[in-house]
Tab-separated table of C-alpha atoms in Angstrom:
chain	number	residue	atom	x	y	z
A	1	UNK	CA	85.267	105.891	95.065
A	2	UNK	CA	82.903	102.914	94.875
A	3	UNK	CA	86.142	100.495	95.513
A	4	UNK	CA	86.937	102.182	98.566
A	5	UNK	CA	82.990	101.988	99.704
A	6	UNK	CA	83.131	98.528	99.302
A	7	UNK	CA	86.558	97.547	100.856
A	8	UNK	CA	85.193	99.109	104.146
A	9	UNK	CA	82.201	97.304	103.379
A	10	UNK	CA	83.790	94.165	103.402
A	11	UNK	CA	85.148	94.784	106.955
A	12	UNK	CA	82.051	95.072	108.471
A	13	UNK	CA	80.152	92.155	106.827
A	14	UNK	CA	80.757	88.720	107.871
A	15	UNK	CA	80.434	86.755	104.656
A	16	UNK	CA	77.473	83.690	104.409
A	17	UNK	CA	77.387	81.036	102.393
A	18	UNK	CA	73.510	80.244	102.526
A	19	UNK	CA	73.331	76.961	100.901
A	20	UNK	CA	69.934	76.368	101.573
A	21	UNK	CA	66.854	76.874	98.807
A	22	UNK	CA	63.727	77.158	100.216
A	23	UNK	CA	62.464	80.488	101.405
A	24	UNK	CA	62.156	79.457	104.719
A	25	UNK	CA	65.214	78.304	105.533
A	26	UNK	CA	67.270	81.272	103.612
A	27	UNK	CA	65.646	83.143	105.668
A	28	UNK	CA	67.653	82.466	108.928
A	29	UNK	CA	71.397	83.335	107.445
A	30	UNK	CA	70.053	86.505	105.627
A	31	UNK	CA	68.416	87.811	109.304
A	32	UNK	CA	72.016	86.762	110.478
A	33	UNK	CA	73.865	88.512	108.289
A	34	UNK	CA	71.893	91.954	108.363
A	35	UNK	CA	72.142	92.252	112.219
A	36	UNK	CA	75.532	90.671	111.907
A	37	UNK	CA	75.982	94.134	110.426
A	38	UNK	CA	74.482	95.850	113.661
A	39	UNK	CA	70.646	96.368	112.035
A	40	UNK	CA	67.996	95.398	113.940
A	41	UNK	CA	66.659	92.306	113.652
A	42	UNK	CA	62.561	93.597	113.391
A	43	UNK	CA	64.146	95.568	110.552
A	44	UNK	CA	65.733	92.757	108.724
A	45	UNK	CA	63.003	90.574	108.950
A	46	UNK	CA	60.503	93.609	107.845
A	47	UNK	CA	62.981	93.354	104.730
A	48	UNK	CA	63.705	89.855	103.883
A	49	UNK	CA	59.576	89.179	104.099
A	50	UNK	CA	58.235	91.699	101.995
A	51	UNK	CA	60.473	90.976	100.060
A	52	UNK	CA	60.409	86.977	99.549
A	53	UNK	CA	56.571	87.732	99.939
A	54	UNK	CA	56.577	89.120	96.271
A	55	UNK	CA	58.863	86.876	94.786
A	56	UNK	CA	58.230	84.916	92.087
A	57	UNK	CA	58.393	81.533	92.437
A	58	UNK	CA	60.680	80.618	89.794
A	59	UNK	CA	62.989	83.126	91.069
A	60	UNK	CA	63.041	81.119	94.421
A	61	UNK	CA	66.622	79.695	93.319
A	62	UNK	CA	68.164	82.618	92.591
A	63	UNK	CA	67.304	84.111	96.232
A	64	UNK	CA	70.268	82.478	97.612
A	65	UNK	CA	72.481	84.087	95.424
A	66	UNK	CA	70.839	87.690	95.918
A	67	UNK	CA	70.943	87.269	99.828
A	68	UNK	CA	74.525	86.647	99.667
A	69	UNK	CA	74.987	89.723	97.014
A	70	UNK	CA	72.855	92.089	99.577
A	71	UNK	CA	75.487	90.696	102.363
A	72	UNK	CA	78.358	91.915	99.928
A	73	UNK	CA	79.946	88.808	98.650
A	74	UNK	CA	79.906	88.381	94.902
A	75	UNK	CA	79.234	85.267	92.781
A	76	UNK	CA	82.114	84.559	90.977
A	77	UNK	CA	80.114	83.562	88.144
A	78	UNK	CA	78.637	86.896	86.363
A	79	UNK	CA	75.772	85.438	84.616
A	80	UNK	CA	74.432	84.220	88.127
A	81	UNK	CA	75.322	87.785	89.145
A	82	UNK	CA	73.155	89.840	86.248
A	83	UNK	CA	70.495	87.163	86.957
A	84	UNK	CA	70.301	87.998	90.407
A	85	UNK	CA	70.330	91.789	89.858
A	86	UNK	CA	66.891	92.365	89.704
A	87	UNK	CA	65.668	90.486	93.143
A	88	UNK	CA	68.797	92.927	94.490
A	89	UNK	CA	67.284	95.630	93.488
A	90	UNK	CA	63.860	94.797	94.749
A	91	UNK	CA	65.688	93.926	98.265
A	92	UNK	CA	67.065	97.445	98.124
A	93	UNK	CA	63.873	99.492	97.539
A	94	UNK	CA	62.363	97.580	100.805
A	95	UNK	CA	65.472	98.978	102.261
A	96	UNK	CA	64.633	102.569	103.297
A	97	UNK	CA	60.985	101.764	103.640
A	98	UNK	CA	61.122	98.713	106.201
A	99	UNK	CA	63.854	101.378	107.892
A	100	UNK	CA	61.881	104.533	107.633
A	101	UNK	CA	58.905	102.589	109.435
A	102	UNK	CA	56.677	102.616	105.860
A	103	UNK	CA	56.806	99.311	105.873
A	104	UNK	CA	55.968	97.265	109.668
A	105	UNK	CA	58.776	95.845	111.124
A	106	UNK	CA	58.664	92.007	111.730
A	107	UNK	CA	57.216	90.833	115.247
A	108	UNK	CA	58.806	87.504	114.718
A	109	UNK	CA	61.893	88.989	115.769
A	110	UNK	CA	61.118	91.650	117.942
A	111	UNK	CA	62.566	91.115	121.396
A	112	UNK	CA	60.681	90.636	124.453
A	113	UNK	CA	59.258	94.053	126.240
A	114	UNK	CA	61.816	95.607	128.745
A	115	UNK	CA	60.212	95.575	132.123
A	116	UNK	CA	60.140	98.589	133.450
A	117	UNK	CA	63.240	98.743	136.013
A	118	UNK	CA	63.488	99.498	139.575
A	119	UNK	CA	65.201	102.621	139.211
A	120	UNK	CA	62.152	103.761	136.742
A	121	UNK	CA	59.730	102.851	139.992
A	122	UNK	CA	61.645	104.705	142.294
A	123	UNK	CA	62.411	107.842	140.311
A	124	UNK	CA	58.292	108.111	140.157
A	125	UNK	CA	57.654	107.551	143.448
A	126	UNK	CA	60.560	110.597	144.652
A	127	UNK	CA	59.329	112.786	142.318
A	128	UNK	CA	56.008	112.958	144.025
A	129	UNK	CA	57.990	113.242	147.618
A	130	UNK	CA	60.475	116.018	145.667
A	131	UNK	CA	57.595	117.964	144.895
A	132	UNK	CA	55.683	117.941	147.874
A	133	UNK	CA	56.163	119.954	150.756
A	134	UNK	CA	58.339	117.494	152.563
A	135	UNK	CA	60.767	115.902	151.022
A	136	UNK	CA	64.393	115.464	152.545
A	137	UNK	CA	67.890	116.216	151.378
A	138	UNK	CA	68.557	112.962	150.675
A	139	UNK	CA	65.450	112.153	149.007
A	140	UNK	CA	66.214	115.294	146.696
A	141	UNK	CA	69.727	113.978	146.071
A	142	UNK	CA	68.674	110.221	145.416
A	143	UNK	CA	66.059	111.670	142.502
A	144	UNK	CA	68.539	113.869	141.211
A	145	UNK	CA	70.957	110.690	140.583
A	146	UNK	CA	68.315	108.728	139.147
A	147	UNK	CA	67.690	111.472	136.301
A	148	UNK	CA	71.009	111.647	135.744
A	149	UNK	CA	71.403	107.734	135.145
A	150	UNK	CA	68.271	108.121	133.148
A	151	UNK	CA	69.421	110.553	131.191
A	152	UNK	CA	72.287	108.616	130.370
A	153	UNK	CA	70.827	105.667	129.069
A	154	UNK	CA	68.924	108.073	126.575
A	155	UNK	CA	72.208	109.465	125.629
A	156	UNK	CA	73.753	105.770	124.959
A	157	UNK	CA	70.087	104.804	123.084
A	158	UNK	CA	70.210	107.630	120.909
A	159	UNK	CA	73.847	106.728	119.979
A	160	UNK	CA	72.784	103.544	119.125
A	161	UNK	CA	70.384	104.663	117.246
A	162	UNK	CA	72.484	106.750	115.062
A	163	UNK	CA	75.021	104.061	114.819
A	164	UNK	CA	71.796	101.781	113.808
A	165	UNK	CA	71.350	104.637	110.709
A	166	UNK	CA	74.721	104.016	109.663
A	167	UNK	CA	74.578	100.927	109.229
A	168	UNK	CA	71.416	100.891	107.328
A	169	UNK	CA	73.537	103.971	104.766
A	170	UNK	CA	76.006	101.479	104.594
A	171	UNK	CA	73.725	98.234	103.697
A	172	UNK	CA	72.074	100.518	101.063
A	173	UNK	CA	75.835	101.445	99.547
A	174	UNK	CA	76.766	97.623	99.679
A	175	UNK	CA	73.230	96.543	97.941
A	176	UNK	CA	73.882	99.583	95.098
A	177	UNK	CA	77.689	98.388	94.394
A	178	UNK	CA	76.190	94.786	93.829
A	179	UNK	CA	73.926	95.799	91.652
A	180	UNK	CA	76.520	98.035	90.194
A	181	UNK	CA	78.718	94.869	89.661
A	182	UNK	CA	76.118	92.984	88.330
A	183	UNK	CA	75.619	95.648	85.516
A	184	UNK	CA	78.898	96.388	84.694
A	185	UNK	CA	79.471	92.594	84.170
A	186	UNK	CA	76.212	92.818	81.838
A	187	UNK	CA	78.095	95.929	79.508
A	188	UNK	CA	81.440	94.130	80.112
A	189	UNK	CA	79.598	91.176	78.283
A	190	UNK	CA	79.979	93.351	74.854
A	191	UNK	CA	82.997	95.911	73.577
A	192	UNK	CA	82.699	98.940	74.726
A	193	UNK	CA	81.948	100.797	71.403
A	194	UNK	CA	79.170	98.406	70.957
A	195	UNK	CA	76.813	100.484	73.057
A	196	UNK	CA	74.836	103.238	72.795
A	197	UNK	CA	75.356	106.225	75.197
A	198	UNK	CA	71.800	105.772	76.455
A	199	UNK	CA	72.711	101.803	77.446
A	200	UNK	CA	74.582	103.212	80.044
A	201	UNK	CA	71.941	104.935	82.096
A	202	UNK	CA	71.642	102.169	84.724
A	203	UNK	CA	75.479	102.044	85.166
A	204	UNK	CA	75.940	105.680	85.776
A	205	UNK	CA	72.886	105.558	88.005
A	206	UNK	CA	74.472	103.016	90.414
A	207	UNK	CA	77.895	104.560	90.399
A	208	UNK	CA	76.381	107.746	90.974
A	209	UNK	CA	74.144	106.681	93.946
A	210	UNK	CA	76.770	104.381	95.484
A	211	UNK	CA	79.391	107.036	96.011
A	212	UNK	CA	76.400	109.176	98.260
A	213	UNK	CA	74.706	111.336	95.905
A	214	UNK	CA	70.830	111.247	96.028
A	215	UNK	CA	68.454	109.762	93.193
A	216	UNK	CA	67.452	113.281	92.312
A	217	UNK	CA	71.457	114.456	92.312
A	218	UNK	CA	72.297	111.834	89.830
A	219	UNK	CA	69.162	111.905	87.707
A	220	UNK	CA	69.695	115.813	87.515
A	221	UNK	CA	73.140	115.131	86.505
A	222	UNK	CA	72.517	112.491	83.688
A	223	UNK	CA	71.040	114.867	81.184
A	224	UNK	CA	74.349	116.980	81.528
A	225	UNK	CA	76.706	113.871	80.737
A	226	UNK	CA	74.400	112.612	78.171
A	227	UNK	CA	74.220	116.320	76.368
A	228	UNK	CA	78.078	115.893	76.336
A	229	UNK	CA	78.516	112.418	75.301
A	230	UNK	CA	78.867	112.383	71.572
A	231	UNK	CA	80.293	108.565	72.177
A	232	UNK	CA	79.790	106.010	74.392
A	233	UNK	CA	83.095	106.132	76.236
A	234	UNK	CA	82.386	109.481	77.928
A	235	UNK	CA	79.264	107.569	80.017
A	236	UNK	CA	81.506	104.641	80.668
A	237	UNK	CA	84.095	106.491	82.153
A	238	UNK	CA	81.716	108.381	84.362
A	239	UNK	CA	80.329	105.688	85.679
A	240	UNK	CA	84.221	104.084	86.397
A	241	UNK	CA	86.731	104.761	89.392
A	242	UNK	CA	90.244	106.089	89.254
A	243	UNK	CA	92.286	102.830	89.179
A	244	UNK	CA	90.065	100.592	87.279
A	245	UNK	CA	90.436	98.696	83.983
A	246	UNK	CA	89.011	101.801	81.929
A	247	UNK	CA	92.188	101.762	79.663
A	248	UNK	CA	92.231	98.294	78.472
A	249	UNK	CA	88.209	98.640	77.590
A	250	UNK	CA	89.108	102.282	75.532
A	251	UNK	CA	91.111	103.341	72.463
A	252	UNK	CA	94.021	105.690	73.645
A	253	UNK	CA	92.082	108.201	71.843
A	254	UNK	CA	88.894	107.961	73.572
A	255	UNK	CA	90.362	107.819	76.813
A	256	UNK	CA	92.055	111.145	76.295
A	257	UNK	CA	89.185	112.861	74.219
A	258	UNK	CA	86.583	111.416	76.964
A	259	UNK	CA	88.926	112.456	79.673
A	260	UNK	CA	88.548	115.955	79.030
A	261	UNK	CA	85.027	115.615	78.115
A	262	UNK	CA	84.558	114.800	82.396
A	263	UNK	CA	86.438	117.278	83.647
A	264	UNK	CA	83.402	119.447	81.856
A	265	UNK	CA	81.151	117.483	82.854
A	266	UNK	CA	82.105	117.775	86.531
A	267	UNK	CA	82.215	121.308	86.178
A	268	UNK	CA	78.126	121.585	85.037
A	269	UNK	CA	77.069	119.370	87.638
A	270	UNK	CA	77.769	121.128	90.424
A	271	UNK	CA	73.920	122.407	89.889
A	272	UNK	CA	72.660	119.181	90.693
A	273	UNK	CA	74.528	118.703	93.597
């Protein structure tokens, strides 16, 4: 499920290498990146400076490789990952926030003001001929076209618009299967058995999230797993995906006994959902 999210991902995104340091000048290639994606750039600038507004400044190093995470390209080393993790996730609570309007966009990149166009001028001036007592036939057809052109461009706004949404959904799904990455690699860093099935609350929380469900959906549906989970493998495989390396992390046995464990566990949470 989360493979698949990010595979499409990957399409989209054109990856950046930002090789740059400072603040100021990472902040170029991660504006590039997010509209690269088809945001708008007042949104992604309302994100990258809240958030490099709060960061610390020995973090500043590690923004590089969190920009590049939020863009959906992976470090290939995973201690730079985990370290990264946590400016990711502070990226991705700005998310919704700068994109719900909570948080004011940037006027830095805010394009110039549309003048208002001819056609706008002339459709104002007919309507007050249209409904007087004198207008012509053509001067009723020639407002009637305008509308119709106006009404148009709505149409094609509001598309973009929507498309605009999407994009932002699917930012917020490639910023949750970094982090996701990043804390897998952490559990990955110790066997499997080593953990207890509480450790595994962040994990199931971004596997959960990144394949759609809602914060409330998944943290309805942890108390369920965890109620089941009378060892650690049962959490581990609910936060995996069909296809991945589950079986050479597990015991045969605890695959199979966990394996039946889910198909319970799917079963109850259909409340949450």
């Amino acid at each position: 499920m989360i493979r698949g999210v990010f595979i499409s991902l990957a399409i989209v995104w054109m990856p950046f290498t930002v090789v740059a340091q400072s603040l100021e000048d990472l902040r170029p290639d991660f504006i590039a990146g997010c509209v690269e994606g088809g945001n708008d750039a007042p949104m992604c600038g309302c994100l990258y400076d809240n958030w490099s507004a709060n960061l610390p400044e020995d973090q500043h190093l590690l923004a590089s490789t969190a920009i590049t995470m939020f863009l959906g390209e992976m470090p290939q080393d995973p201690q730079k990952m985990m370290a990264a993790a946590s400016l990711l996730q502070d990226m991705t609570s700005l998310l919704l926030q700068c994109a719900s309007g909570e948080l004011q966009v940037s006027t830095q990149d805010a394009p110039p003001p549309i003048p208002q166009t001819g056609d706008a001028i002339e459709e104002q001036l007919l309507y007050k001929r249209v409904t007087g007592p004198s207008a012509t036939i053509e001067e009723m057809n020639r407002y009637a076209a305008l509308v119709e052109a106006r009404k148009a461009r709505d149409r094609a706004a509001e598309q973009k618009a929507i498309a605009a949404k999407e994009n932002r959904a699917q930012i917020n799904r490639a910023a949750l299967y970094a982090e996701y990455e990043a804390e897998l690699a952490r559990i990955h860093g110790r066997d499997i058995t080593a953990w207890a099935v509480d450790d595994f609350v962040p994990l199931f929380d971004l596997y959960c999230r990144s394949g759609g469900r809602t914060e409330a959906s998944c943290a309805c549906a942890w108390p369920i797993l965890a109620d089941l989970s009378k060892y650690n493998a049962v959490p581990y495989m609910a936060s995996r995906s069909p296809g991945d390396d589950v079986t050479t992390r597990l015991s045969a046995a605890d695959y199979s006994a966990a394996f039946f464990t889910l198909s319970l566990f799917n079963e109850r949470r259909a409340v949450c959902d």
